mmCIF file with all atom_site columns, C-alpha atoms in Angstrom:
data_model
loop_
_atom_site.group_PDB
_atom_site.id
_atom_site.type_symbol
_atom_site.label_atom_id
_atom_site.label_alt_id
_atom_site.label_comp_id
_atom_site.label_asym_id
_atom_site.label_entity_id
_atom_site.label_seq_id
_atom_site.pdbx_PDB_ins_code
_atom_site.Cartn_x
_atom_site.Cartn_y
_atom_site.Cartn_z
_atom_site.occupancy
_atom_site.B_iso_or_equiv
_atom_site.pdbx_formal_charge
_atom_site.auth_seq_id
_atom_site.auth_comp_id
_atom_site.auth_asym_id
_atom_site.auth_atom_id
_atom_site.pdbx_PDB_model_num
ATOM 1   C CA . MET A 1 1   ? -56.850 -15.310 9.512  1.00 0.00 ? 19  MET A CA 1
ATOM 2   C CA . ALA A 1 2   ? -55.320 -18.086 11.585 1.00 0.00 ? 20  ALA A CA 1
ATOM 3   C CA . ARG A 1 3   ? -53.677 -19.514 8.458  1.00 0.00 ? 21  ARG A CA 1
ATOM 4   C CA . ALA A 1 4   ? -52.148 -16.130 7.651  1.00 0.00 ? 22  ALA A CA 1
ATOM 5   C CA . ARG A 1 5   ? -50.753 -15.859 11.174 1.00 0.00 ? 23  ARG A CA 1
ATOM 6   C CA . ASN A 1 6   ? -49.335 -19.377 10.916 1.00 0.00 ? 24  ASN A CA 1
ATOM 7   C CA . ARG A 1 7   ? -47.667 -18.549 7.597  1.00 0.00 ? 25  ARG A CA 1
ATOM 8   C CA . ILE A 1 8   ? -46.130 -15.391 9.101  1.00 0.00 ? 26  ILE A CA 1
ATOM 9   C CA . ALA A 1 9   ? -44.973 -17.301 12.163 1.00 0.00 ? 27  ALA A CA 1
ATOM 10  C CA . GLY A 1 10  ? -43.512 -20.009 9.946  1.00 0.00 ? 28  GLY A CA 1
ATOM 11  C CA . THR A 1 11  ? -41.694 -17.463 7.830  1.00 0.00 ? 29  THR A CA 1
ATOM 12  C CA . ILE A 1 12  ? -40.262 -15.742 10.904 1.00 0.00 ? 30  ILE A CA 1
ATOM 13  C CA . SER A 1 13  ? -39.168 -19.092 12.307 1.00 0.00 ? 31  SER A CA 1
ATOM 14  C CA . VAL A 1 14  ? -37.378 -20.052 9.086  1.00 0.00 ? 32  VAL A CA 1
ATOM 15  C CA . PHE A 1 15  ? -35.763 -16.626 8.865  1.00 0.00 ? 33  PHE A CA 1
ATOM 16  C CA . GLY A 1 16  ? -34.589 -16.921 12.470 1.00 0.00 ? 34  GLY A CA 1
ATOM 17  C CA . GLU A 1 17  ? -33.054 -20.329 11.789 1.00 0.00 ? 35  GLU A CA 1
ATOM 18  C CA . LEU A 1 18  ? -31.271 -18.953 8.732  1.00 0.00 ? 36  LEU A CA 1
ATOM 19  C CA . LEU A 1 19  ? -29.831 -16.119 10.832 1.00 0.00 ? 37  LEU A CA 1
ATOM 20  C CA . ILE A 1 20  ? -28.604 -18.578 13.458 1.00 0.00 ? 38  ILE A CA 1
ATOM 21  C CA . THR A 1 21  ? -27.010 -20.751 10.770 1.00 0.00 ? 39  THR A CA 1
ATOM 22  C CA . ALA A 1 22  ? -25.356 -17.724 9.171  1.00 0.00 ? 40  ALA A CA 1
ATOM 23  C CA . GLY A 1 23  ? -24.072 -16.654 12.577 1.00 0.00 ? 41  GLY A CA 1
ATOM 24  C CA . LEU A 1 24  ? -22.595 -20.089 13.226 1.00 0.00 ? 42  LEU A CA 1
ATOM 25  C CA . ILE A 1 25  ? -20.905 -20.137 9.818  1.00 0.00 ? 43  ILE A CA 1
ATOM 26  C CA . LEU A 1 26  ? -19.492 -16.652 10.410 1.00 0.00 ? 44  LEU A CA 1
ATOM 27  C CA . GLY A 1 27  ? -18.292 -17.662 13.865 1.00 0.00 ? 45  GLY A CA 1
ATOM 28  C CA . LEU A 1 28  ? -16.556 -20.757 12.498 1.00 0.00 ? 46  LEU A CA 1
ATOM 29  C CA . PHE A 1 29  ? -14.913 -18.648 9.799  1.00 0.00 ? 47  PHE A CA 1
ATOM 30  C CA . VAL A 1 30  ? -13.586 -16.222 12.425 1.00 0.00 ? 48  VAL A CA 1
ATOM 31  C CA . VAL A 1 31  ? -12.252 -19.114 14.520 1.00 0.00 ? 49  VAL A CA 1
ATOM 32  C CA . TYR A 1 32  ? -10.563 -20.557 11.431 1.00 0.00 ? 50  TYR A CA 1
ATOM 33  C CA . SER A 1 33  ? -9.087  -17.219 10.344 1.00 0.00 ? 51  SER A CA 1
ATOM 34  C CA . LEU A 1 34  ? -7.862  -15.988 13.725 1.00 0.00 ? 52  LEU A CA 1
ATOM 35  C CA . TRP A 1 35  ? -6.998  -19.215 15.552 1.00 0.00 ? 53  TRP A CA 1
ATOM 36  C CA . TRP A 1 36  ? -6.658  -22.314 13.410 1.00 0.00 ? 54  TRP A CA 1
ATOM 37  C CA . THR A 1 37  ? -4.540  -20.595 10.739 1.00 0.00 ? 55  THR A CA 1
ATOM 38  C CA . ASN A 1 38  ? -2.217  -19.529 13.574 1.00 0.00 ? 56  ASN A CA 1
ATOM 39  C CA . VAL A 1 39  ? -1.917  -23.137 14.739 1.00 0.00 ? 57  VAL A CA 1
ATOM 40  C CA . LEU A 1 40  ? -1.091  -24.386 11.253 1.00 0.00 ? 58  LEU A CA 1
ATOM 41  C CA . ALA A 1 41  ? 1.322   -21.522 10.541 1.00 0.00 ? 59  ALA A CA 1
ATOM 42  C CA . ASP A 1 42  ? 3.175   -21.960 13.838 1.00 0.00 ? 60  ASP A CA 1
ATOM 43  C CA . ARG A 1 43  ? 3.617   -25.679 13.142 1.00 0.00 ? 61  ARG A CA 1
ATOM 44  C CA . ALA A 1 44  ? 5.024   -24.969 9.696  1.00 0.00 ? 62  ALA A CA 1
ATOM 45  C CA . ALA A 1 45  ? 7.321   -22.193 10.970 1.00 0.00 ? 63  ALA A CA 1
ATOM 46  C CA . ASP A 1 46  ? 8.625   -24.322 13.849 1.00 0.00 ? 64  ASP A CA 1
ATOM 47  C CA . LYS A 1 47  ? 9.440   -27.154 11.449 1.00 0.00 ? 65  LYS A CA 1
ATOM 48  C CA . GLU A 1 48  ? 11.244  -24.832 9.035  1.00 0.00 ? 66  GLU A CA 1
ATOM 49  C CA . GLY A 1 49  ? 13.057  -23.100 11.878 1.00 0.00 ? 67  GLY A CA 1
ATOM 50  C CA . ASP A 1 50  ? 14.350  -26.423 13.203 1.00 0.00 ? 68  ASP A CA 1
ATOM 51  C CA . GLN A 1 51  ? 15.594  -27.305 9.720  1.00 0.00 ? 69  GLN A CA 1
ATOM 52  C CA . VAL A 1 52  ? 17.460  -23.997 9.474  1.00 0.00 ? 70  VAL A CA 1
ATOM 53  C CA . ARG A 1 53  ? 19.178  -24.510 12.817 1.00 0.00 ? 71  ARG A CA 1
ATOM 54  C CA . ASP A 1 54  ? 20.039  -28.103 11.926 1.00 0.00 ? 72  ASP A CA 1
ATOM 55  C CA . HIS A 1 55  ? 21.541  -26.846 8.665  1.00 0.00 ? 73  HIS A CA 1
ATOM 56  C CA . TRP A 1 56  ? 23.617  -24.269 10.514 1.00 0.00 ? 74  TRP A CA 1
ATOM 57  C CA . ALA A 1 57  ? 24.893  -26.929 12.903 1.00 0.00 ? 75  ALA A CA 1
ATOM 58  C CA . ASP A 1 58  ? 25.814  -29.237 10.018 1.00 0.00 ? 76  ASP A CA 1
ATOM 59  C CA . THR A 1 59  ? 27.703  -26.678 7.942  1.00 0.00 ? 77  THR A CA 1
ATOM 60  C CA . GLY A 1 60  ? 29.469  -24.749 10.700 1.00 0.00 ? 78  GLY A CA 1
ATOM 61  C CA . PRO A 1 61  ? 30.332  -21.036 10.652 1.00 0.00 ? 79  PRO A CA 1
ATOM 62  C CA . GLY A 1 62  ? 29.905  -19.103 7.453  1.00 0.00 ? 80  GLY A CA 1
ATOM 63  C CA . ALA A 1 63  ? 27.941  -16.545 5.523  1.00 0.00 ? 81  ALA A CA 1
ATOM 64  C CA . LEU A 1 64  ? 24.176  -16.152 5.602  1.00 0.00 ? 82  LEU A CA 1
ATOM 65  C CA . ASP A 1 65  ? 22.374  -18.991 3.872  1.00 0.00 ? 83  ASP A CA 1
ATOM 66  C CA . THR A 1 66  ? 19.630  -17.534 1.687  1.00 0.00 ? 84  THR A CA 1
ATOM 67  C CA . LYS A 1 67  ? 18.471  -20.831 0.153  1.00 0.00 ? 85  LYS A CA 1
ATOM 68  C CA . ASP A 1 68  ? 15.885  -21.298 2.915  1.00 0.00 ? 86  ASP A CA 1
ATOM 69  C CA . GLY A 1 69  ? 15.403  -19.234 6.069  1.00 0.00 ? 87  GLY A CA 1
ATOM 70  C CA . ILE A 1 70  ? 18.156  -16.656 6.491  1.00 0.00 ? 88  ILE A CA 1
ATOM 71  C CA . GLY A 1 71  ? 17.810  -16.260 10.252 1.00 0.00 ? 89  GLY A CA 1
ATOM 72  C CA . PHE A 1 72  ? 15.555  -15.332 13.134 1.00 0.00 ? 90  PHE A CA 1
ATOM 73  C CA . LEU A 1 73  ? 14.028  -12.087 14.304 1.00 0.00 ? 91  LEU A CA 1
ATOM 74  C CA . HIS A 1 74  ? 13.808  -11.496 18.065 1.00 0.00 ? 92  HIS A CA 1
ATOM 75  C CA . VAL A 1 75  ? 11.635  -8.641  19.334 1.00 0.00 ? 93  VAL A CA 1
ATOM 76  C CA . PRO A 1 76  ? 11.300  -8.517  23.144 1.00 0.00 ? 94  PRO A CA 1
ATOM 77  C CA . ALA A 1 77  ? 8.362   -6.098  22.916 1.00 0.00 ? 95  ALA A CA 1
ATOM 78  C CA . PHE A 1 78  ? 6.416   -8.811  21.097 1.00 0.00 ? 96  PHE A CA 1
ATOM 79  C CA . GLY A 1 79  ? 6.484   -10.962 24.221 1.00 0.00 ? 97  GLY A CA 1
ATOM 80  C CA . GLY A 1 80  ? 9.175   -13.517 23.462 1.00 0.00 ? 98  GLY A CA 1
ATOM 81  C CA . GLY A 1 81  ? 9.687   -16.146 20.819 1.00 0.00 ? 99  GLY A CA 1
ATOM 82  C CA . GLU A 1 82  ? 11.467  -15.911 17.516 1.00 0.00 ? 100 GLU A CA 1
ATOM 83  C CA . VAL A 1 83  ? 10.341  -15.311 13.951 1.00 0.00 ? 101 VAL A CA 1
ATOM 84  C CA . LEU A 1 84  ? 11.922  -17.152 11.043 1.00 0.00 ? 102 LEU A CA 1
ATOM 85  C CA . VAL A 1 85  ? 12.861  -14.777 8.209  1.00 0.00 ? 103 VAL A CA 1
ATOM 86  C CA . LYS A 1 86  ? 12.647  -15.928 4.588  1.00 0.00 ? 104 LYS A CA 1
ATOM 87  C CA . LYS A 1 87  ? 12.871  -14.409 1.148  1.00 0.00 ? 105 LYS A CA 1
ATOM 88  C CA . GLY A 1 88  ? 9.722   -12.854 -0.295 1.00 0.00 ? 106 GLY A CA 1
ATOM 89  C CA . THR A 1 89  ? 6.518   -11.216 0.928  1.00 0.00 ? 107 THR A CA 1
ATOM 90  C CA . ASP A 1 90  ? 3.977   -13.134 -1.158 1.00 0.00 ? 108 ASP A CA 1
ATOM 91  C CA . THR A 1 91  ? 0.994   -14.706 0.592  1.00 0.00 ? 109 THR A CA 1
ATOM 92  C CA . LYS A 1 92  ? 2.331   -18.238 0.167  1.00 0.00 ? 110 LYS A CA 1
ATOM 93  C CA . THR A 1 93  ? 5.467   -17.311 2.112  1.00 0.00 ? 111 THR A CA 1
ATOM 94  C CA . LEU A 1 94  ? 3.898   -15.199 4.865  1.00 0.00 ? 112 LEU A CA 1
ATOM 95  C CA . ASN A 1 95  ? 1.005   -17.614 5.475  1.00 0.00 ? 113 ASN A CA 1
ATOM 96  C CA . ASN A 1 96  ? 3.530   -20.108 6.871  1.00 0.00 ? 114 ASN A CA 1
ATOM 97  C CA . GLY A 1 97  ? 4.058   -18.052 10.020 1.00 0.00 ? 115 GLY A CA 1
ATOM 98  C CA . VAL A 1 98  ? 7.257   -16.281 9.009  1.00 0.00 ? 116 VAL A CA 1
ATOM 99  C CA . ALA A 1 99  ? 8.455   -12.789 8.211  1.00 0.00 ? 117 ALA A CA 1
ATOM 100 C CA . GLY A 1 100 ? 9.597   -12.188 4.648  1.00 0.00 ? 118 GLY A CA 1
ATOM 101 C CA . TYR A 1 101 ? 12.037  -9.658  3.257  1.00 0.00 ? 119 TYR A CA 1
ATOM 102 C CA . TYR A 1 102 ? 10.982  -7.612  0.271  1.00 0.00 ? 120 TYR A CA 1
ATOM 103 C CA . THR A 1 103 ? 12.167  -8.413  -3.242 1.00 0.00 ? 121 THR A CA 1
ATOM 104 C CA . GLU A 1 104 ? 9.732   -5.917  -4.784 1.00 0.00 ? 122 GLU A CA 1
ATOM 105 C CA . PRO A 1 105 ? 8.670   -3.150  -5.322 1.00 0.00 ? 123 PRO A CA 1
ATOM 106 C CA . VAL A 1 106 ? 11.892  -2.128  -3.541 1.00 0.00 ? 124 VAL A CA 1
ATOM 107 C CA . SER A 1 107 ? 14.493  -4.836  -3.032 1.00 0.00 ? 125 SER A CA 1
ATOM 108 C CA . SER A 1 108 ? 15.596  -5.280  0.576  1.00 0.00 ? 126 SER A CA 1
ATOM 109 C CA . ALA A 1 109 ? 19.152  -5.080  1.776  1.00 0.00 ? 127 ALA A CA 1
ATOM 110 C CA . LEU A 1 110 ? 20.324  -7.901  4.023  1.00 0.00 ? 128 LEU A CA 1
ATOM 111 C CA . PRO A 1 111 ? 21.745  -7.371  7.517  1.00 0.00 ? 129 PRO A CA 1
ATOM 112 C CA . GLN A 1 112 ? 25.340  -8.066  6.490  1.00 0.00 ? 130 GLN A CA 1
ATOM 113 C CA . ASP A 1 113 ? 25.298  -5.385  3.772  1.00 0.00 ? 131 ASP A CA 1
ATOM 114 C CA . GLU A 1 114 ? 27.399  -2.329  4.569  1.00 0.00 ? 132 GLU A CA 1
ATOM 115 C CA . GLN A 1 115 ? 24.485  -0.028  3.766  1.00 0.00 ? 133 GLN A CA 1
ATOM 116 C CA . GLY A 1 116 ? 20.794  -0.387  3.102  1.00 0.00 ? 134 GLY A CA 1
ATOM 117 C CA . ASN A 1 117 ? 17.380  -1.111  4.565  1.00 0.00 ? 135 ASN A CA 1
ATOM 118 C CA . PHE A 1 118 ? 16.465  -4.602  5.773  1.00 0.00 ? 136 PHE A CA 1
ATOM 119 C CA . THR A 1 119 ? 12.724  -4.482  5.056  1.00 0.00 ? 137 THR A CA 1
ATOM 120 C CA . LEU A 1 120 ? 10.353  -7.095  6.461  1.00 0.00 ? 138 LEU A CA 1
ATOM 121 C CA . ALA A 1 121 ? 6.656   -7.928  6.381  1.00 0.00 ? 139 ALA A CA 1
ATOM 122 C CA . ALA A 1 122 ? 4.525   -10.360 8.378  1.00 0.00 ? 140 ALA A CA 1
ATOM 123 C CA . HIS A 1 123 ? 0.876   -10.900 9.190  1.00 0.00 ? 141 HIS A CA 1
ATOM 124 C CA . ARG A 1 124 ? -0.682  -9.055  12.113 1.00 0.00 ? 142 ARG A CA 1
ATOM 125 C CA . ASP A 1 125 ? -3.668  -11.383 12.483 1.00 0.00 ? 143 ASP A CA 1
ATOM 126 C CA . GLY A 1 126 ? -4.028  -15.003 11.428 1.00 0.00 ? 144 GLY A CA 1
ATOM 127 C CA . HIS A 1 127 ? -1.389  -17.184 9.758  1.00 0.00 ? 145 HIS A CA 1
ATOM 128 C CA . GLY A 1 128 ? 0.933   -16.924 12.752 1.00 0.00 ? 146 GLY A CA 1
ATOM 129 C CA . ALA A 1 129 ? 0.299   -13.212 13.415 1.00 0.00 ? 147 ALA A CA 1
ATOM 130 C CA . LYS A 1 130 ? 4.023   -12.662 13.977 1.00 0.00 ? 148 LYS A CA 1
ATOM 131 C CA . PHE A 1 131 ? 3.709   -8.861  13.963 1.00 0.00 ? 149 PHE A CA 1
ATOM 132 C CA . HIS A 1 132 ? 0.470   -8.774  15.992 1.00 0.00 ? 150 HIS A CA 1
ATOM 133 C CA . ASN A 1 133 ? 2.071   -6.650  18.734 1.00 0.00 ? 151 ASN A CA 1
ATOM 134 C CA . ILE A 1 134 ? 3.893   -4.213  16.468 1.00 0.00 ? 152 ILE A CA 1
ATOM 135 C CA . HIS A 1 135 ? 2.077   -1.337  18.194 1.00 0.00 ? 153 HIS A CA 1
ATOM 136 C CA . LYS A 1 136 ? 3.996   -2.139  21.393 1.00 0.00 ? 154 LYS A CA 1
ATOM 137 C CA . LEU A 1 137 ? 7.329   -1.135  19.853 1.00 0.00 ? 155 LEU A CA 1
ATOM 138 C CA . LYS A 1 138 ? 8.565   2.240   21.073 1.00 0.00 ? 156 LYS A CA 1
ATOM 139 C CA . SER A 1 139 ? 11.605  4.401   20.387 1.00 0.00 ? 157 SER A CA 1
ATOM 140 C CA . GLY A 1 140 ? 14.708  2.820   21.911 1.00 0.00 ? 158 GLY A CA 1
ATOM 141 C CA . ASP A 1 141 ? 13.337  -0.731  21.940 1.00 0.00 ? 159 ASP A CA 1
ATOM 142 C CA . PRO A 1 142 ? 15.673  -3.435  20.588 1.00 0.00 ? 160 PRO A CA 1
ATOM 143 C CA . ILE A 1 143 ? 15.094  -5.540  17.495 1.00 0.00 ? 161 ILE A CA 1
ATOM 144 C CA . VAL A 1 144 ? 17.617  -8.363  17.136 1.00 0.00 ? 162 VAL A CA 1
ATOM 145 C CA . PHE A 1 145 ? 18.302  -10.418 14.040 1.00 0.00 ? 163 PHE A CA 1
ATOM 146 C CA . GLU A 1 146 ? 20.160  -13.707 14.476 1.00 0.00 ? 164 GLU A CA 1
ATOM 147 C CA . SER A 1 147 ? 22.068  -15.147 11.536 1.00 0.00 ? 165 SER A CA 1
ATOM 148 C CA . LYS A 1 148 ? 24.246  -18.236 11.455 1.00 0.00 ? 166 LYS A CA 1
ATOM 149 C CA . ASP A 1 149 ? 27.285  -16.404 12.802 1.00 0.00 ? 167 ASP A CA 1
ATOM 150 C CA . THR A 1 150 ? 26.232  -12.888 13.829 1.00 0.00 ? 168 THR A CA 1
ATOM 151 C CA . TRP A 1 151 ? 23.777  -11.077 16.089 1.00 0.00 ? 169 TRP A CA 1
ATOM 152 C CA . TYR A 1 152 ? 22.567  -7.777  14.622 1.00 0.00 ? 170 TYR A CA 1
ATOM 153 C CA . VAL A 1 153 ? 21.210  -5.422  17.272 1.00 0.00 ? 171 VAL A CA 1
ATOM 154 C CA . TYR A 1 154 ? 18.940  -2.628  16.015 1.00 0.00 ? 172 TYR A CA 1
ATOM 155 C CA . LYS A 1 155 ? 17.201  0.095   18.027 1.00 0.00 ? 173 LYS A CA 1
ATOM 156 C CA . VAL A 1 156 ? 13.803  1.514   17.110 1.00 0.00 ? 174 VAL A CA 1
ATOM 157 C CA . TYR A 1 157 ? 13.902  5.234   16.368 1.00 0.00 ? 175 TYR A CA 1
ATOM 158 C CA . LYS A 1 158 ? 10.590  5.977   14.624 1.00 0.00 ? 176 LYS A CA 1
ATOM 159 C CA . THR A 1 159 ? 7.120   4.500   14.125 1.00 0.00 ? 177 THR A CA 1
ATOM 160 C CA . LEU A 1 160 ? 4.409   5.338   11.622 1.00 0.00 ? 178 LEU A CA 1
ATOM 161 C CA . PRO A 1 161 ? 1.086   3.968   12.938 1.00 0.00 ? 179 PRO A CA 1
ATOM 162 C CA . GLU A 1 162 ? -0.776  4.406   9.661  1.00 0.00 ? 180 GLU A CA 1
ATOM 163 C CA . THR A 1 163 ? 0.112   4.935   6.024  1.00 0.00 ? 181 THR A CA 1
ATOM 164 C CA . THR A 1 164 ? -1.320  3.875   2.686  1.00 0.00 ? 182 THR A CA 1
ATOM 165 C CA . LYS A 1 165 ? -0.506  0.372   1.479  1.00 0.00 ? 183 LYS A CA 1
ATOM 166 C CA . PHE A 1 166 ? 0.923   2.001   -1.665 1.00 0.00 ? 184 PHE A CA 1
ATOM 167 C CA . ASN A 1 167 ? 3.579   3.971   0.232  1.00 0.00 ? 185 ASN A CA 1
ATOM 168 C CA . VAL A 1 168 ? 6.765   2.264   -0.996 1.00 0.00 ? 186 VAL A CA 1
ATOM 169 C CA . ASP A 1 169 ? 8.996   5.115   0.189  1.00 0.00 ? 187 ASP A CA 1
ATOM 170 C CA . VAL A 1 170 ? 9.093   3.483   3.624  1.00 0.00 ? 188 VAL A CA 1
ATOM 171 C CA . LEU A 1 171 ? 11.131  0.670   2.019  1.00 0.00 ? 189 LEU A CA 1
ATOM 172 C CA . GLN A 1 172 ? 13.774  2.842   0.362  1.00 0.00 ? 190 GLN A CA 1
ATOM 173 C CA . PRO A 1 173 ? 17.474  2.234   1.199  1.00 0.00 ? 191 PRO A CA 1
ATOM 174 C CA . VAL A 1 174 ? 17.393  5.581   3.002  1.00 0.00 ? 192 VAL A CA 1
ATOM 175 C CA . PRO A 1 175 ? 13.882  5.829   4.514  1.00 0.00 ? 193 PRO A CA 1
ATOM 176 C CA . LYS A 1 176 ? 13.588  9.613   4.450  1.00 0.00 ? 194 LYS A CA 1
ATOM 177 C CA . GLU A 1 177 ? 10.050  9.501   5.810  1.00 0.00 ? 195 GLU A CA 1
ATOM 178 C CA . SER A 1 178 ? 11.588  8.205   9.033  1.00 0.00 ? 196 SER A CA 1
ATOM 179 C CA . GLY A 1 179 ? 13.746  11.297  9.336  1.00 0.00 ? 197 GLY A CA 1
ATOM 180 C CA . ARG A 1 180 ? 16.972  9.819   7.994  1.00 0.00 ? 198 ARG A CA 1
ATOM 181 C CA . ASN A 1 181 ? 18.647  11.428  4.976  1.00 0.00 ? 199 ASN A CA 1
ATOM 182 C CA . LYS A 1 182 ? 22.011  9.645   4.867  1.00 0.00 ? 200 LYS A CA 1
ATOM 183 C CA . PRO A 1 183 ? 22.862  6.019   4.072  1.00 0.00 ? 201 PRO A CA 1
ATOM 184 C CA . GLY A 1 184 ? 23.030  3.691   7.023  1.00 0.00 ? 202 GLY A CA 1
ATOM 185 C CA . ARG A 1 185 ? 22.045  0.208   8.133  1.00 0.00 ? 203 ARG A CA 1
ATOM 186 C CA . PHE A 1 186 ? 18.326  0.235   8.803  1.00 0.00 ? 204 PHE A CA 1
ATOM 187 C CA . ILE A 1 187 ? 15.570  -2.247  9.532  1.00 0.00 ? 205 ILE A CA 1
ATOM 188 C CA . THR A 1 188 ? 11.907  -1.705  8.644  1.00 0.00 ? 206 THR A CA 1
ATOM 189 C CA . LEU A 1 189 ? 8.980   -3.767  9.921  1.00 0.00 ? 207 LEU A CA 1
ATOM 190 C CA . THR A 1 190 ? 5.678   -3.512  8.054  1.00 0.00 ? 208 THR A CA 1
ATOM 191 C CA . THR A 1 191 ? 2.265   -5.034  8.640  1.00 0.00 ? 209 THR A CA 1
ATOM 192 C CA . CYS A 1 192 ? -1.440  -4.374  8.143  1.00 0.00 ? 210 CYS A CA 1
ATOM 193 C CA . THR A 1 193 ? -3.441  -1.976  10.287 1.00 0.00 ? 211 THR A CA 1
ATOM 194 C CA . PRO A 1 194 ? -5.938  -1.534  11.920 1.00 0.00 ? 212 PRO A CA 1
ATOM 195 C CA . MET A 1 195 ? -6.103  -4.997  13.451 1.00 0.00 ? 213 MET A CA 1
ATOM 196 C CA . TYR A 1 196 ? -8.228  -7.504  11.543 1.00 0.00 ? 214 TYR A CA 1
ATOM 197 C CA . THR A 1 197 ? -8.074  -5.389  8.383  1.00 0.00 ? 215 THR A CA 1
ATOM 198 C CA . SER A 1 198 ? -5.616  -4.727  5.566  1.00 0.00 ? 216 SER A CA 1
ATOM 199 C CA . ASP A 1 199 ? -6.662  -1.164  4.790  1.00 0.00 ? 217 ASP A CA 1
ATOM 200 C CA . TYR A 1 200 ? -3.407  0.538   5.823  1.00 0.00 ? 218 TYR A CA 1
ATOM 201 C CA . ARG A 1 201 ? 0.142   -0.264  6.880  1.00 0.00 ? 219 ARG A CA 1
ATOM 202 C CA . TYR A 1 202 ? 1.903   0.110   10.240 1.00 0.00 ? 220 TYR A CA 1
ATOM 203 C CA . ILE A 1 203 ? 5.631   0.895   9.971  1.00 0.00 ? 221 ILE A CA 1
ATOM 204 C CA . VAL A 1 204 ? 8.501   0.643   12.462 1.00 0.00 ? 222 VAL A CA 1
ATOM 205 C CA . TRP A 1 205 ? 12.044  1.796   11.660 1.00 0.00 ? 223 TRP A CA 1
ATOM 206 C CA . GLY A 1 206 ? 15.211  0.838   13.474 1.00 0.00 ? 224 GLY A CA 1
ATOM 207 C CA . GLU A 1 207 ? 18.913  1.461   12.981 1.00 0.00 ? 225 GLU A CA 1
ATOM 208 C CA . LEU A 1 208 ? 21.813  -0.902  13.559 1.00 0.00 ? 226 LEU A CA 1
ATOM 209 C CA . GLU A 1 209 ? 23.524  -0.200  16.865 1.00 0.00 ? 227 GLU A CA 1
ATOM 210 C CA . ARG A 1 210 ? 26.123  -2.978  16.876 1.00 0.00 ? 228 ARG A CA 1
ATOM 211 C CA . THR A 1 211 ? 26.879  -6.556  15.866 1.00 0.00 ? 229 THR A CA 1
ATOM 212 C CA . GLU A 1 212 ? 28.129  -9.456  17.967 1.00 0.00 ? 230 GLU A CA 1
ATOM 213 C CA . LYS A 1 213 ? 29.697  -12.671 16.785 1.00 0.00 ? 231 LYS A CA 1
ATOM 214 C CA . VAL A 1 214 ? 27.795  -15.830 17.659 1.00 0.00 ? 232 VAL A CA 1
ATOM 215 C CA . ASP A 1 215 ? 29.755  -17.965 20.123 1.00 0.00 ? 233 ASP A CA 1
ATOM 216 C CA . SER A 1 216 ? 29.692  -21.750 20.371 1.00 0.00 ? 234 SER A CA 1
ATOM 217 C CA . ALA A 1 217 ? 26.861  -21.633 22.927 1.00 0.00 ? 235 ALA A CA 1
ATOM 218 C CA . ARG A 1 218 ? 24.861  -19.130 20.859 1.00 0.00 ? 236 ARG A CA 1
ATOM 219 C CA . THR A 1 219 ? 24.698  -16.845 23.897 1.00 0.00 ? 237 THR A CA 1
ATOM 220 C CA . PRO A 1 220 ? 22.217  -14.088 23.017 1.00 0.00 ? 238 PRO A CA 1
ATOM 221 C CA . PRO A 1 221 ? 23.070  -10.395 23.362 1.00 0.00 ? 239 PRO A CA 1
ATOM 222 C CA . ALA A 1 222 ? 22.109  -8.560  26.552 1.00 0.00 ? 240 ALA A CA 1
ATOM 223 C CA . GLU A 1 223 ? 18.886  -7.264  24.978 1.00 0.00 ? 241 GLU A CA 1
ATOM 224 C CA . LEU A 1 224 ? 17.518  -10.825 24.856 1.00 0.00 ? 242 LEU A CA 1
ATOM 225 C CA . ARG A 1 225 ? 18.588  -11.950 28.330 1.00 0.00 ? 243 ARG A CA 1
#
């Protein structure tokens, strides 16, 4: 009888240790996914961002340079900072702490185009989490894109807190789901939702309000001061 109790106690003890070990492994994975990947992504994005600005300074005024980063996204509602924007929305690109513009399934317009939809994606959690605070954007809030020689000032006019990840209509040149039915100059931000999942997509639409030329001091528009 005593031996049976000892075997049961031993089994429970081993099982308890396994649970503790599994909990530690899970905890370390969460720390890696939600903190350390942010550290690594921010380092990579900062390095690339510095290279873009150095390139701009070396080459002087001119058109958008799409060979590397094309510019920087500034969203005051996100709490400050800037987000480097690059071509593509594949994992390799977005994991480096940047926002990427779509090349598929619907090709993005660029800010300087006379018409179209500048469509962007970024992670909401981990890998820089550049769109973590997308839920804080409200109608009328500014979204500013900074290129080498121009500030593009957009204003949010519609949000879609949840839609299927297969809804590509939100990326169309005229995003009719946002309430627009005529060509214009739009911006669309997309990311995963709910937080810590990738089940659905959160969408924010904005429309270009004005542009400002970049001066020698790179003085930001009023929305960023």
